[in-house]
Coordinates of N, CA and C in Angstrom, one line a residue:
M7 N 120.0 130.9 114.8 CA 120.7 129.8 114.2 C 120.2 129.4 112.9
N8 N 121.1 129.4 111.8 CA 120.6 129.0 110.5 C 120.5 127.5 110.4
V9 N 120.0 127.1 109.2 CA 119.8 125.7 109.0 C 121.1 124.9 109.0
F10 N 122.2 125.4 108.5 CA 123.5 124.7 108.5 C 124.0 124.5 109.9
Q11 N 123.9 125.5 110.8 CA 124.4 125.4 112.2 C 123.5 124.4 112.9
A12 N 122.2 124.5 112.7 CA 121.3 123.7 113.5 C 121.5 122.2 113.1
V13 N 121.6 121.9 111.8 CA 121.8 120.5 111.4 C 123.2 120.0 112.0
K14 N 124.2 120.7 111.8 CA 125.5 120.2 112.3 C 125.6 120.0 113.8
E15 N 124.8 120.8 114.5 CA 124.8 120.6 116.0 C 123.9 119.5 116.4
S16 N 123.0 119.1 115.5 CA 121.9 118.1 116.0 C 122.1 116.7 115.4
V17 N 122.8 116.6 114.3 CA 122.9 115.3 113.6 C 124.3 114.9 113.3
S18 N 124.8 113.8 113.7 CA 126.1 113.3 113.3 C 126.0 112.6 111.9
T19 N 127.1 112.6 111.3 CA 127.2 111.9 110.0 C 126.8 110.4 110.1
R20 N 127.2 109.8 111.2 CA 126.8 108.4 111.4 C 125.3 108.2 111.5
K21 N 124.7 109.1 112.3 CA 123.2 109.0 112.5 C 122.5 109.2 111.1
A22 N 123.0 110.1 110.3 CA 122.3 110.4 109.0 C 122.5 109.2 108.1
A23 N 123.8 108.6 108.1 CA 124.0 107.5 107.2 C 123.2 106.3 107.5
E24 N 123.0 106.0 108.8 CA 122.1 104.9 109.2 C 120.7 105.1 108.8
A25 N 120.2 106.4 109.0 CA 118.9 106.7 108.6 C 118.6 106.6 107.1
Y26 N 119.7 106.8 106.3 CA 119.5 106.7 104.9 C 120.0 105.4 104.3
G27 N 119.9 104.3 105.1 CA 120.0 103.0 104.6 C 121.4 102.4 104.6
I28 N 122.4 103.1 105.2 CA 123.8 102.5 105.1 C 124.1 101.8 106.4
R29 N 124.5 100.5 106.3 CA 124.8 99.7 107.4 C 126.2 100.1 108.0
V30 N 126.1 100.4 109.3 CA 127.4 100.8 110.0 C 127.6 99.8 111.1
N31 N 128.9 99.3 111.2 CA 129.2 98.3 112.2 C 129.5 99.0 113.5
R32 N 129.8 98.2 114.5 CA 129.9 98.7 115.9 C 131.1 99.7 116.0
N33 N 132.1 99.5 115.1 CA 133.3 100.4 115.1 C 133.1 101.7 114.3
G34 N 131.9 101.9 113.8 CA 131.6 103.1 113.0 C 132.1 103.0 111.6
M35 N 132.3 101.8 111.1 CA 132.8 101.6 109.7 C 131.7 101.1 108.8
A36 N 131.7 101.5 107.6 CA 130.7 101.0 106.6 C 131.4 101.0 105.2
C37 N 130.7 100.3 104.3 CA 131.1 100.3 102.9 C 130.8 101.6 102.3
C38 N 131.8 102.2 101.7 CA 131.6 103.6 101.2 C 130.6 103.6 100.0
P39 N 129.6 104.4 100.0 CA 128.7 104.5 98.8 C 129.2 105.3 97.7
F40 N 130.4 105.9 97.8 CA 130.9 106.8 96.8 C 131.9 106.1 95.9
H41 N 132.3 104.9 96.1 CA 133.1 104.1 95.2 C 132.8 102.6 95.4
D42 N 133.4 101.8 94.5 CA 133.2 100.4 94.5 C 133.9 99.8 95.7
D43 N 133.2 99.7 96.8 CA 133.8 99.3 98.1 C 133.1 98.0 98.6
H44 N 133.9 97.0 98.7 CA 133.3 95.7 99.2 C 133.7 95.4 100.6
T45 N 134.7 96.1 101.2 CA 135.0 95.9 102.6 C 135.0 97.3 103.2
P46 N 134.4 97.4 104.4 CA 134.2 98.8 105.0 C 135.5 99.6 105.1
S47 N 135.4 100.8 104.4 CA 136.6 101.7 104.4 C 136.1 103.1 104.8
L48 N 134.8 103.2 105.1 CA 134.3 104.6 105.4 C 134.1 104.7 106.9
K49 N 134.8 105.6 107.6 CA 134.6 105.9 109.0 C 133.6 107.0 109.2
L50 N 132.6 106.6 110.1 CA 131.5 107.6 110.3 C 131.5 107.9 111.8
D51 N 131.4 109.2 112.1 CA 131.3 109.7 113.4 C 130.6 111.0 113.3
Q52 N 131.0 112.0 114.0 CA 130.5 113.4 113.8 C 130.7 113.8 112.3
R53 N 131.9 113.5 111.8 CA 132.2 113.7 110.4 C 132.3 112.4 109.7
Y54 N 132.8 112.3 108.5 CA 133.1 111.1 107.8 C 134.3 111.2 107.0
H55 N 135.0 110.0 106.8 CA 136.2 110.0 106.0 C 136.3 108.6 105.4
C56 N 136.6 108.5 104.1 CA 136.8 107.2 103.5 C 138.3 107.0 103.2
F57 N 138.8 105.9 103.8 CA 140.2 105.6 103.6 C 140.5 105.0 102.2
G58 N 139.4 104.7 101.4 CA 139.6 104.2 100.1 C 139.6 105.3 99.0
C59 N 138.6 106.1 99.0 CA 138.5 107.1 97.9 C 138.9 108.5 98.4
G60 N 139.0 108.7 99.7 CA 139.4 110.0 100.3 C 138.2 110.9 100.5
A61 N 137.0 110.5 100.3 CA 135.8 111.4 100.6 C 135.8 111.8 102.0
D62 N 135.5 113.1 102.3 CA 135.6 113.6 103.6 C 134.7 114.8 103.8
G63 N 134.2 115.0 105.0 CA 133.4 116.2 105.3 C 132.5 116.0 106.4
D64 N 131.5 116.9 106.6 CA 130.6 116.9 107.7 C 129.3 116.2 107.2
V65 N 128.2 116.3 108.0 CA 127.0 115.6 107.7 C 126.3 116.2 106.5
I66 N 126.4 117.5 106.3 CA 125.8 118.2 105.1 C 126.6 117.8 103.9
D67 N 127.9 117.8 103.9 CA 128.7 117.3 102.8 C 128.3 115.9 102.4
F68 N 128.2 115.0 103.4 CA 127.8 113.6 103.2 C 126.5 113.5 102.5
T69 N 125.5 114.2 103.0 CA 124.1 114.0 102.5 C 124.0 114.6 101.1
A70 N 124.7 115.7 100.8 CA 124.7 116.3 99.5 C 125.4 115.4 98.5
K71 N 126.4 114.7 98.9 CA 127.1 113.8 98.0 C 126.3 112.5 97.8
L72 N 125.6 112.1 98.8 CA 124.9 110.8 98.8 C 123.7 111.0 97.8
F73 N 123.0 112.2 97.9 CA 121.8 112.4 97.1 C 122.0 113.2 95.8
G74 N 123.2 113.7 95.6 CA 123.5 114.5 94.4 C 122.9 115.8 94.4
T75 N 122.8 116.5 95.6 CA 122.2 117.8 95.7 C 123.2 118.8 96.1
G76 N 122.8 120.1 96.1 CA 123.6 121.2 96.7 C 123.6 121.1 98.2
K77 N 124.5 121.8 98.9 CA 124.6 121.8 100.3 C 123.3 122.4 101.0
K78 N 122.7 123.4 100.4 CA 121.5 124.0 101.0 C 120.4 123.0 100.9
E79 N 120.2 122.3 99.8 CA 119.1 121.3 99.7 C 119.4 120.2 100.7
A80 N 120.6 119.8 100.9 CA 121.0 118.7 101.8 C 120.7 119.1 103.2
A81 N 121.0 120.3 103.6 CA 120.8 120.8 104.9 C 119.3 120.9 105.2
V82 N 118.5 121.4 104.3 CA 117.0 121.4 104.4 C 116.4 120.0 104.5
K83 N 116.9 119.1 103.8 CA 116.5 117.7 103.8 C 116.7 117.1 105.2
L84 N 117.9 117.3 105.7 CA 118.3 116.8 107.1 C 117.4 117.4 108.1
S85 N 117.1 118.7 108.0 CA 116.3 119.4 109.0 C 114.9 118.8 109.0
S86 N 114.4 118.5 107.8 CA 113.1 118.0 107.6 C 113.0 116.5 108.1
D87 N 114.0 115.7 107.7 CA 114.0 114.3 108.1 C 114.2 114.1 109.6
F88 N 114.9 115.0 110.2 CA 115.2 114.8 111.7 C 114.4 115.7 112.6
G89 N 113.5 116.5 112.0 CA 112.7 117.4 112.8 C 113.4 118.5 113.5
I90 N 114.4 119.1 112.8 CA 115.2 120.2 113.4 C 114.6 121.5 113.1
F91 N 114.4 122.4 114.1 CA 113.9 123.7 113.9 C 115.1 124.7 113.8
Y92 N 114.9 125.7 113.0 CA 116.0 126.7 112.8 C 115.4 128.0 112.5
D93 N 116.1 129.1 112.6 CA 115.7 130.4 112.3 C 116.0 130.7 110.9
D94 N 115.0 130.7 110.0 CA 115.3 131.0 108.6 C 114.6 132.3 108.2
G95 N 114.1 133.1 109.2 CA 113.5 134.3 108.8 C 112.0 134.2 108.6
R96 N 111.5 133.0 108.6 CA 110.0 132.8 108.3 C 109.2 133.2 109.6
M97 N 108.1 133.7 109.5 CA 107.3 134.1 110.6 C 106.4 132.9 111.0
S98 N 106.4 132.7 112.3 CA 105.5 131.6 112.8 C 104.1 132.1 113.0
E99 N 103.2 131.2 113.2 CA 101.8 131.6 113.4 C 101.6 132.5 114.6
S100 N 102.4 132.3 115.6 CA 102.2 133.1 116.8 C 102.7 134.6 116.6
D101 N 103.4 134.9 115.5 CA 103.9 136.2 115.3 C 102.8 137.1 114.8
G102 N 101.6 136.5 114.5 CA 100.5 137.3 114.1 C 100.1 137.0 112.7
K103 N 98.8 136.7 112.5 CA 98.3 136.3 111.2 C 98.1 137.6 110.3
S104 N 97.9 138.7 110.9 CA 97.6 139.9 110.2 C 98.7 140.3 109.2
N105 N 99.9 140.2 109.6 CA 101.1 140.5 108.8 C 101.2 139.6 107.6
A106 N 100.6 138.4 107.7 CA 100.8 137.4 106.6 C 99.7 137.5 105.5
K107 N 98.8 138.4 105.7 CA 97.7 138.6 104.7 C 98.3 139.0 103.4
G108 N 97.8 138.4 102.3 CA 98.3 138.7 101.0 C 99.5 138.0 100.6
R109 N 100.2 137.3 101.5 CA 101.4 136.6 101.1 C 101.0 135.3 100.5
K110 N 101.7 135.0 99.4 CA 101.5 133.7 98.7 C 102.3 132.6 99.4
K111 N 101.8 131.5 99.5 CA 102.5 130.3 100.1 C 103.6 129.9 99.1
K112 N 104.8 129.9 99.5 CA 105.9 129.5 98.7 C 106.0 128.0 98.5
V113 N 105.9 127.5 97.3 CA 105.9 126.1 97.0 C 107.4 125.7 96.7
R114 N 107.9 124.7 97.5 CA 109.2 124.2 97.3 C 109.3 123.4 96.1
K115 N 110.2 123.7 95.2 CA 110.4 122.9 94.0 C 111.8 122.2 94.1
F116 N 111.8 120.9 93.7 CA 113.0 120.1 93.8 C 113.4 119.7 92.4
S117 N 114.7 119.7 92.1 CA 115.2 119.3 90.8 C 114.9 117.9 90.5
P118 N 114.9 117.5 89.2 CA 114.8 116.1 88.9 C 115.9 115.2 89.5
E119 N 117.1 115.8 89.7 CA 118.2 115.0 90.3 C 117.8 114.7 91.7
Y120 N 117.3 115.7 92.4 CA 116.9 115.5 93.8 C 115.8 114.5 94.0
R121 N 114.8 114.5 93.1 CA 113.7 113.6 93.2 C 114.2 112.1 92.9
F122 N 115.2 112.0 91.9 CA 115.7 110.7 91.6 C 116.5 110.2 92.8
A123 N 117.3 111.1 93.5 CA 118.0 110.6 94.6 C 117.1 110.2 95.8
E124 N 116.0 110.8 95.9 CA 115.0 110.4 96.9 C 114.4 109.0 96.6
T125 N 114.1 108.8 95.3 CA 113.6 107.5 94.9 C 114.7 106.4 95.1
E126 N 115.9 106.8 94.7 CA 117.0 105.8 94.9 C 117.1 105.4 96.4
R127 N 117.0 106.4 97.3 CA 117.1 106.1 98.7 C 116.0 105.2 99.2
C128 N 114.8 105.5 98.7 CA 113.6 104.6 99.0 C 113.8 103.2 98.6
F129 N 114.3 103.1 97.3 CA 114.5 101.8 96.7 C 115.5 101.0 97.6
F130 N 116.6 101.6 97.9 CA 117.7 100.9 98.6 C 117.2 100.6 100.1
R131 N 116.5 101.5 100.7 CA 116.0 101.2 102.1 C 115.1 100.0 102.1
I132 N 114.2 99.9 101.1 CA 113.3 98.8 101.0 C 114.1 97.5 100.8
L133 N 115.1 97.5 99.9 CA 115.9 96.3 99.7 C 116.6 95.9 100.9
T134 N 117.3 96.8 101.6 CA 118.0 96.4 102.8 C 117.1 95.9 103.9
D135 N 116.0 96.5 104.1 CA 115.0 96.0 105.1 C 114.5 94.6 104.7
Y136 N 114.3 94.4 103.5 CA 113.8 93.1 103.0 C 114.9 92.0 103.2
Y137 N 116.1 92.4 102.9 CA 117.3 91.5 103.0 C 117.4 91.1 104.5
H138 N 117.3 92.0 105.4 CA 117.4 91.7 106.8 C 116.2 90.7 107.2
L139 N 115.1 91.0 106.6 CA 113.9 90.1 106.9 C 114.2 88.7 106.4
L140 N 114.7 88.6 105.2 CA 115.0 87.3 104.7 C 116.1 86.5 105.5
C141 N 117.1 87.3 106.0 CA 118.1 86.6 106.9 C 117.4 86.1 108.2
R142 N 116.5 86.9 108.7 CA 115.8 86.4 109.9 C 114.9 85.2 109.6
W143 N 114.2 85.2 108.5 CA 113.4 84.1 108.1 C 114.3 82.8 107.9
R144 N 115.4 83.0 107.3 CA 116.3 81.8 107.0 C 116.8 81.2 108.3
E145 N 117.1 82.1 109.3 CA 117.6 81.6 110.5 C 116.5 81.0 111.4
E146 N 115.4 81.7 111.5 CA 114.3 81.3 112.4 C 113.5 80.1 111.9
D147 N 113.3 80.0 110.6 CA 112.4 79.0 110.0 C 113.1 77.9 109.3
A148 N 114.4 77.8 109.5 CA 115.1 76.7 108.9 C 114.7 75.3 109.5
P149 N 114.5 74.3 108.6 CA 114.0 73.0 109.2 C 115.0 72.5 110.2
K150 N 114.5 71.9 111.2 CA 115.4 71.4 112.3 C 115.9 69.9 112.0
T151 N 115.2 69.2 111.1 CA 115.5 67.9 110.7 C 115.4 67.8 109.2
P152 N 116.1 66.8 108.6 CA 115.9 66.6 107.1 C 114.5 66.2 106.7
E153 N 113.7 65.6 107.7 CA 112.4 65.2 107.3 C 111.3 66.3 107.5
E154 N 111.7 67.4 108.2 CA 110.7 68.5 108.4 C 110.4 69.2 107.1
E155 N 109.1 69.5 106.9 CA 108.7 70.2 105.7 C 109.1 71.6 105.8
W156 N 109.6 72.2 104.6 CA 110.0 73.5 104.6 C 108.8 74.5 104.6
G157 N 108.9 75.5 105.5 CA 107.8 76.5 105.6 C 107.9 77.5 104.5
R158 N 106.9 78.3 104.3 CA 106.9 79.3 103.3 C 107.9 80.4 103.4
R159 N 108.1 80.9 104.7 CA 109.1 81.9 104.9 C 110.5 81.4 104.6
F160 N 110.8 80.2 104.9 CA 112.1 79.7 104.6 C 112.4 79.5 103.1
T161 N 111.4 79.0 102.4 CA 111.5 78.9 101.0 C 111.6 80.3 100.3
D162 N 110.8 81.2 100.8 CA 110.9 82.6 100.3 C 112.3 83.2 100.4
S163 N 112.9 82.9 101.6 CA 114.3 83.4 101.8 C 115.3 82.8 100.9
L164 N 115.1 81.5 100.6 CA 116.0 80.9 99.6 C 115.8 81.4 98.2
R165 N 114.5 81.7 97.9 CA 114.2 82.1 96.5 C 114.6 83.5 96.2
D166 N 114.5 84.4 97.2 CA 114.7 85.9 97.0 C 116.0 86.4 97.3
M167 N 116.8 85.7 98.1 CA 118.1 86.2 98.7 C 119.0 86.6 97.6
T168 N 119.3 85.8 96.6 CA 120.2 86.1 95.5 C 119.8 87.3 94.7
L169 N 118.6 87.4 94.4 CA 118.1 88.6 93.6 C 118.3 89.8 94.4
V170 N 117.9 89.8 95.7 CA 118.0 91.0 96.5 C 119.4 91.4 96.7
E171 N 120.3 90.5 96.9 CA 121.8 90.8 97.0 C 122.3 91.5 95.7
Y172 N 121.8 91.0 94.5 CA 122.2 91.6 93.2 C 121.6 93.0 93.1
L173 N 120.4 93.2 93.5 CA 119.8 94.5 93.4 C 120.5 95.5 94.3
M174 N 120.8 95.1 95.5 CA 121.5 96.0 96.5 C 122.9 96.3 95.9
D175 N 123.6 95.3 95.4 CA 125.0 95.6 94.9 C 124.9 96.6 93.7
T176 N 123.9 96.4 92.8 CA 123.8 97.3 91.7 C 123.5 98.7 92.2
M177 N 122.6 98.9 93.2 CA 122.3 100.2 93.7 C 123.5 100.9 94.3
L178 N 124.4 100.1 94.9 CA 125.6 100.6 95.5 C 126.7 100.9 94.6
T179 N 126.9 100.1 93.6 CA 128.1 100.2 92.7 C 127.8 100.4 91.3
G180 N 126.6 100.3 90.8 CA 126.2 100.4 89.4 C 126.4 101.8 88.9
T181 N 126.4 102.0 87.6 CA 126.4 103.3 86.9 C 125.0 103.9 87.0
L182 N 124.9 105.1 86.7 CA 123.6 105.8 86.7 C 122.6 105.1 85.8
E183 N 123.0 104.7 84.6 CA 122.2 104.1 83.7 C 121.7 102.7 84.2
E184 N 122.6 102.0 84.8 CA 122.2 100.7 85.4 C 121.2 100.8 86.5
K185 N 121.4 101.9 87.3 CA 120.4 102.1 88.4 C 119.1 102.4 87.9
I186 N 119.0 103.3 86.9 CA 117.7 103.7 86.3 C 117.0 102.5 85.7
D187 N 117.8 101.7 84.9 CA 117.2 100.5 84.3 C 116.7 99.5 85.4
L188 N 117.4 99.4 86.5 CA 117.0 98.5 87.6 C 115.8 99.0 88.3
M189 N 115.7 100.3 88.5 CA 114.6 100.9 89.3 C 113.3 100.8 88.4
N190 N 113.5 101.0 87.1 CA 112.3 100.8 86.2 C 111.9 99.4 86.1
G191 N 112.9 98.5 85.9 CA 112.6 97.1 85.6 C 112.0 96.3 86.9
Y192 N 112.5 96.7 88.0 CA 112.1 96.0 89.3 C 111.2 96.8 90.2
R193 N 110.6 97.8 89.6 CA 109.7 98.7 90.4 C 108.6 97.9 91.1
E194 N 107.9 97.1 90.4 CA 106.8 96.3 90.9 C 107.3 95.3 91.9
K195 N 108.4 94.7 91.7 CA 109.0 93.7 92.6 C 109.3 94.4 93.9
V196 N 109.9 95.5 93.9 CA 110.3 96.2 95.1 C 109.1 96.7 95.9
K197 N 108.1 97.1 95.1 CA 106.8 97.4 95.8 C 106.2 96.2 96.5
E198 N 106.4 95.0 95.9 CA 105.9 93.8 96.6 C 106.7 93.6 97.8
Y199 N 108.0 93.8 97.8 CA 108.9 93.6 99.0 C 108.4 94.6 100.1
E200 N 108.1 95.8 99.7 CA 107.6 96.8 100.7 C 106.3 96.3 101.3
R201 N 105.4 95.8 100.5 CA 104.1 95.3 101.1 C 104.4 94.1 102.1
I202 N 105.3 93.2 101.7 CA 105.6 92.1 102.6 C 106.2 92.7 104.0
L203 N 107.1 93.7 103.9 CA 107.6 94.3 105.1 C 106.5 94.9 106.0
E204 N 105.6 95.5 105.4 CA 104.5 96.1 106.1 C 103.6 95.0 106.8
E205 N 103.4 93.9 106.0 CA 102.6 92.8 106.6 C 103.3 92.2 107.8
D206 N 104.6 92.0 107.6 CA 105.4 91.4 108.7 C 105.5 92.3 109.9
S207 N 105.4 93.6 109.8 CA 105.5 94.5 110.9 C 104.1 94.8 111.5
G208 N 103.1 94.2 110.9 CA 101.7 94.4 111.3 C 101.1 95.7 110.9
G209 N 101.7 96.3 109.8 CA 101.3 97.6 109.3 C 101.8 98.8 110.0
E210 N 102.7 98.6 110.9 CA 103.2 99.7 111.7 C 104.3 100.4 111.0
T211 N 104.9 99.8 110.1 CA 106.1 100.5 109.4 C 105.5 101.4 108.3
G212 N 106.1 102.6 108.3 CA 105.6 103.6 107.2 C 106.1 103.2 105.9
S213 N 105.3 103.5 104.9 CA 105.6 103.1 103.5 C 106.7 104.0 103.0
A214 N 107.8 103.5 102.5 CA 108.9 104.3 102.0 C 108.5 105.1 100.8
G215 N 107.6 104.5 100.0 CA 107.3 105.1 98.7 C 105.9 105.6 98.7
G216 N 105.1 105.6 99.8 CA 103.7 106.0 99.7 C 103.0 105.0 98.9
D217 N 101.8 105.4 98.4 CA 101.0 104.6 97.5 C 101.8 104.4 96.2
D218 N 102.4 105.4 95.7 CA 103.4 105.3 94.6 C 104.6 106.1 95.0
G219 N 104.3 107.2 95.7 CA 105.2 108.0 96.4 C 106.6 108.2 95.8
G220 N 107.7 108.0 96.6 CA 109.0 108.3 96.0 C 109.4 107.4 94.9
L221 N 108.8 106.2 94.7 CA 109.1 105.3 93.7 C 108.7 105.9 92.3
R222 N 107.8 106.8 92.3 CA 107.3 107.4 91.0 C 108.5 108.1 90.2
A223 N 109.4 108.7 91.0 CA 110.5 109.4 90.3 C 111.4 108.5 89.6
G224 N 111.5 107.3 90.0 CA 112.4 106.4 89.3 C 111.9 106.1 87.9
R225 N 110.6 106.1 87.6 CA 110.1 105.9 86.3 C 110.3 107.1 85.5
A226 N 110.2 108.3 86.1 CA 110.4 109.6 85.3 C 111.8 109.7 84.9
A227 N 112.7 109.2 85.8 CA 114.2 109.3 85.5 C 114.5 108.5 84.2

Protein backbone atom coordinates (compact mmCIF):
# COMPACT_ATOMS: atom_id res chain seq x y z
CA MET A 1 0.00 0.00 0.00
CA ASN A 2 1.49 3.35 -1.01
CA VAL A 3 1.27 6.55 1.00
CA PHE A 4 -1.76 7.87 -0.90
CA GLN A 5 -3.82 4.74 -0.30
CA ALA A 6 -2.74 4.44 3.33
CA VAL A 7 -3.66 8.04 4.13
CA LYS A 8 -7.04 7.97 2.38
CA GLU A 9 -8.02 4.79 4.19
CA SER A 10 -6.86 6.04 7.60
CA VAL A 11 -7.76 9.72 7.85
CA SER A 12 -10.99 11.51 7.00
CA THR A 13 -10.90 15.08 5.79
CA ARG A 14 -12.84 16.14 8.88
CA LYS A 15 -10.28 14.54 11.20
CA ALA A 16 -7.42 16.25 9.38
CA ALA A 17 -9.17 19.64 9.40
CA GLU A 18 -9.77 19.49 13.15
CA ALA A 19 -6.15 18.48 13.75
CA TYR A 20 -4.97 21.46 11.71
CA GLY A 21 -6.91 24.02 13.72
CA ILE A 22 -10.22 24.29 11.87
CA ARG A 23 -13.30 24.38 14.08
CA VAL A 24 -15.93 21.93 12.85
CA ASN A 25 -19.44 21.96 14.31
CA ARG A 26 -21.54 18.93 15.16
CA ASN A 27 -23.03 18.86 11.66
CA GLY A 28 -19.61 18.66 10.07
CA MET A 29 -19.69 22.26 8.83
CA ALA A 30 -16.89 24.82 9.14
CA CYS A 31 -15.88 28.20 7.80
CA CYS A 32 -13.97 27.56 4.59
CA PRO A 33 -10.28 28.52 4.84
CA PHE A 34 -10.06 28.89 1.05
CA HIS A 35 -12.20 32.01 0.71
CA ASP A 36 -13.59 34.88 2.82
CA ASP A 37 -16.17 32.82 4.68
CA HIS A 38 -17.90 34.18 7.78
CA THR A 39 -20.65 31.55 8.02
CA PRO A 40 -19.91 27.82 7.77
CA SER A 41 -20.16 26.72 4.13
CA LEU A 42 -17.57 23.92 4.14
CA LYS A 43 -18.89 20.37 4.60
CA LEU A 44 -16.34 17.95 6.03
CA ASP A 45 -16.66 14.19 6.15
CA GLN A 46 -14.53 11.58 4.42
CA ARG A 47 -14.18 14.16 1.64
CA TYR A 48 -14.82 17.92 1.69
CA HIS A 49 -16.95 20.30 -0.34
CA CYS A 50 -17.46 24.05 -0.01
CA PHE A 51 -20.86 25.33 -1.06
CA GLY A 52 -19.43 28.85 -1.24
CA CYS A 53 -16.31 28.61 -3.43
CA GLY A 54 -16.78 25.10 -4.82
CA ALA A 55 -13.55 23.65 -3.37
CA ASP A 56 -13.84 19.87 -3.34
CA GLY A 57 -11.71 16.76 -2.92
CA ASP A 58 -10.29 14.17 -0.57
CA VAL A 59 -8.09 14.53 2.52
CA ILE A 60 -4.90 14.83 0.46
CA ASP A 61 -6.40 17.50 -1.80
CA PHE A 62 -7.57 19.38 1.30
CA THR A 63 -4.19 19.26 3.04
CA ALA A 64 -2.29 20.24 -0.11
CA LYS A 65 -4.58 23.23 -0.64
CA LEU A 66 -4.48 24.22 3.05
CA PHE A 67 -0.67 24.26 3.24
CA GLY A 68 0.10 25.20 -0.35
CA THR A 69 2.03 22.02 -1.15
CA GLY A 70 1.96 19.29 -3.77
CA LYS A 71 -0.13 16.18 -3.21
CA LYS A 72 2.89 14.00 -2.44
CA GLU A 73 4.12 16.39 0.27
CA ALA A 74 0.59 16.58 1.68
CA ALA A 75 0.27 12.78 1.79
CA VAL A 76 3.67 12.41 3.50
CA LYS A 77 2.74 15.12 6.00
CA LEU A 78 -0.53 13.37 6.86
CA SER A 79 1.22 10.03 7.29
CA SER A 80 3.75 11.65 9.62
CA ASP A 81 1.21 13.67 11.63
CA PHE A 82 -1.14 10.72 12.13
CA GLY A 83 1.46 7.96 12.49
CA ILE A 84 0.42 6.05 9.36
CA PHE A 85 2.75 3.33 8.09
CA TYR A 86 2.94 2.52 4.41
CA ASP A 87 5.08 0.59 1.95
CA ASP A 88 7.34 3.05 0.17
CA GLY A 89 10.07 0.64 -0.74
CA ARG A 90 12.32 1.58 2.16
CA MET A 91 13.96 -1.27 4.04
CA SER A 92 13.20 -1.62 7.73
CA GLU A 93 15.84 -2.45 10.31
CA SER A 94 14.60 -6.02 10.52
CA ASP A 95 15.39 -6.55 6.82
CA GLY A 96 19.06 -6.71 7.73
CA LYS A 97 21.60 -4.04 8.43
CA SER A 98 24.23 -5.53 6.15
CA ASN A 99 22.45 -4.46 2.96
CA ALA A 100 22.24 -0.91 4.23
CA LYS A 101 26.00 -0.44 4.56
CA GLY A 102 27.33 2.39 2.49
CA ARG A 103 23.92 3.96 2.01
CA LYS A 104 23.69 7.60 2.80
CA LYS A 105 20.77 8.75 4.88
CA LYS A 106 18.42 10.75 2.72
CA VAL A 107 17.66 14.15 4.22
CA ARG A 108 14.18 15.40 3.47
CA LYS A 109 14.16 18.95 2.18
CA PHE A 110 11.07 21.10 2.29
CA SER A 111 10.36 24.12 0.14
CA PRO A 112 10.12 27.63 1.65
CA GLU A 113 6.40 27.51 0.84
CA TYR A 114 5.99 24.31 2.84
CA ARG A 115 7.90 25.72 5.82
CA PHE A 116 5.80 28.88 5.72
CA ALA A 117 2.60 26.82 5.65
CA GLU A 118 3.79 24.88 8.71
CA THR A 119 4.53 28.13 10.53
CA GLU A 120 1.14 29.49 9.56
CA ARG A 121 -0.55 26.37 10.93
CA CYS A 122 1.36 26.67 14.23
CA PHE A 123 0.45 30.34 14.53
CA PHE A 124 -3.24 29.71 13.91
CA ARG A 125 -3.41 26.72 16.26
CA ILE A 126 -1.88 28.72 19.11
CA LEU A 127 -4.32 31.56 18.47
CA THR A 128 -7.38 29.29 18.42
CA ASP A 129 -6.27 27.44 21.56
CA TYR A 130 -5.67 30.73 23.36
CA TYR A 131 -9.03 32.07 22.17
CA HIS A 132 -10.80 29.05 23.67
CA LEU A 133 -8.86 29.55 26.89
CA LEU A 134 -9.95 33.21 27.06
CA CYS A 135 -13.57 32.18 26.53
CA ARG A 136 -13.28 29.73 29.41
CA TRP A 137 -11.67 32.32 31.67
CA ARG A 138 -14.34 34.89 30.84
CA GLU A 139 -17.10 32.43 31.72
CA GLU A 140 -15.55 30.79 34.78
CA ASP A 141 -13.98 33.87 36.38
CA ALA A 142 -16.61 36.52 35.71
CA PRO A 143 -17.50 38.46 38.90
CA LYS A 144 -20.68 37.16 40.50
CA THR A 145 -21.62 40.55 41.96
CA PRO A 146 -20.83 44.19 41.01
CA GLU A 147 -18.80 44.52 44.20
CA GLU A 148 -16.59 41.51 43.58
CA GLU A 149 -13.03 42.33 42.56
CA TRP A 150 -12.05 41.26 39.06
CA GLY A 151 -9.52 38.44 38.95
CA ARG A 152 -6.45 38.36 36.71
CA ARG A 153 -7.79 35.71 34.36
CA PHE A 154 -11.03 37.62 33.78
CA THR A 155 -9.21 40.90 33.10
CA ASP A 156 -6.78 39.08 30.77
CA SER A 157 -9.74 37.70 28.81
CA LEU A 158 -11.19 41.20 28.41
CA ARG A 159 -7.81 42.64 27.43
CA ASP A 160 -6.76 40.01 24.87
CA MET A 161 -10.02 38.86 23.24
CA THR A 162 -10.33 41.61 20.63
CA LEU A 163 -6.71 41.31 19.52
CA VAL A 164 -6.86 37.52 19.27
CA GLU A 165 -10.06 37.70 17.20
CA TYR A 166 -8.37 40.19 14.86
CA LEU A 167 -5.30 37.98 14.48
CA MET A 168 -7.41 34.88 13.79
CA ASP A 169 -9.50 36.72 11.21
CA THR A 170 -6.38 37.98 9.42
CA MET A 171 -4.86 34.50 9.38
CA LEU A 172 -8.06 33.12 7.83
CA THR A 173 -8.93 35.83 5.33
CA GLY A 174 -5.89 38.08 4.91
CA THR A 175 -3.60 38.26 1.89
CA LEU A 176 -0.23 36.54 1.91
CA GLU A 177 1.51 39.87 2.59
CA GLU A 178 -0.85 40.63 5.50
CA LYS A 179 -0.20 37.21 7.02
CA ILE A 180 3.57 37.59 6.74
CA ASP A 181 3.45 41.05 8.32
CA LEU A 182 1.25 39.75 11.13
CA MET A 183 3.41 36.70 11.81
CA ASN A 184 6.55 38.85 11.95
CA GLY A 185 4.96 41.66 13.98
CA TYR A 186 3.18 39.47 16.53
CA ARG A 187 5.69 36.64 16.77
CA GLU A 188 6.69 37.38 20.36
CA LYS A 189 3.09 37.98 21.42
CA VAL A 190 1.98 34.60 20.04
CA LYS A 191 4.93 32.91 21.75
CA GLU A 192 3.69 34.49 24.99
CA TYR A 193 0.22 33.02 24.33
CA GLU A 194 1.84 29.63 23.79
CA ARG A 195 3.66 29.91 27.12
CA ILE A 196 0.38 30.78 28.90
CA LEU A 197 -1.30 27.75 27.32
CA GLU A 198 1.47 25.47 28.54
CA GLU A 199 1.26 26.92 32.05
CA ASP A 200 -2.52 26.50 32.10
CA SER A 201 -2.21 22.85 31.07
CA GLY A 202 0.48 22.18 33.64
CA GLY A 203 3.16 21.80 30.97
CA GLU A 204 1.47 18.76 29.43
CA THR A 205 0.68 20.41 26.13
CA GLY A 206 3.35 20.10 23.46
CA SER A 207 4.84 23.30 22.14
CA ALA A 208 3.53 24.03 18.67
CA GLY A 209 6.60 25.95 17.74
CA GLY A 210 9.26 24.25 19.83
CA ASP A 211 11.80 26.58 21.43
CA ASP A 212 11.58 28.64 18.28
CA GLY A 213 10.51 25.73 16.14
CA GLY A 214 7.93 26.23 13.41
CA LEU A 215 7.59 29.94 14.23
CA ARG A 216 11.09 30.55 12.88
CA ALA A 217 9.90 30.13 9.29
CA GLY A 218 7.53 33.05 9.64
CA ARG A 219 10.47 35.42 10.06
CA ALA A 220 12.29 33.91 7.09
CA ALA A 221 9.19 34.36 4.93
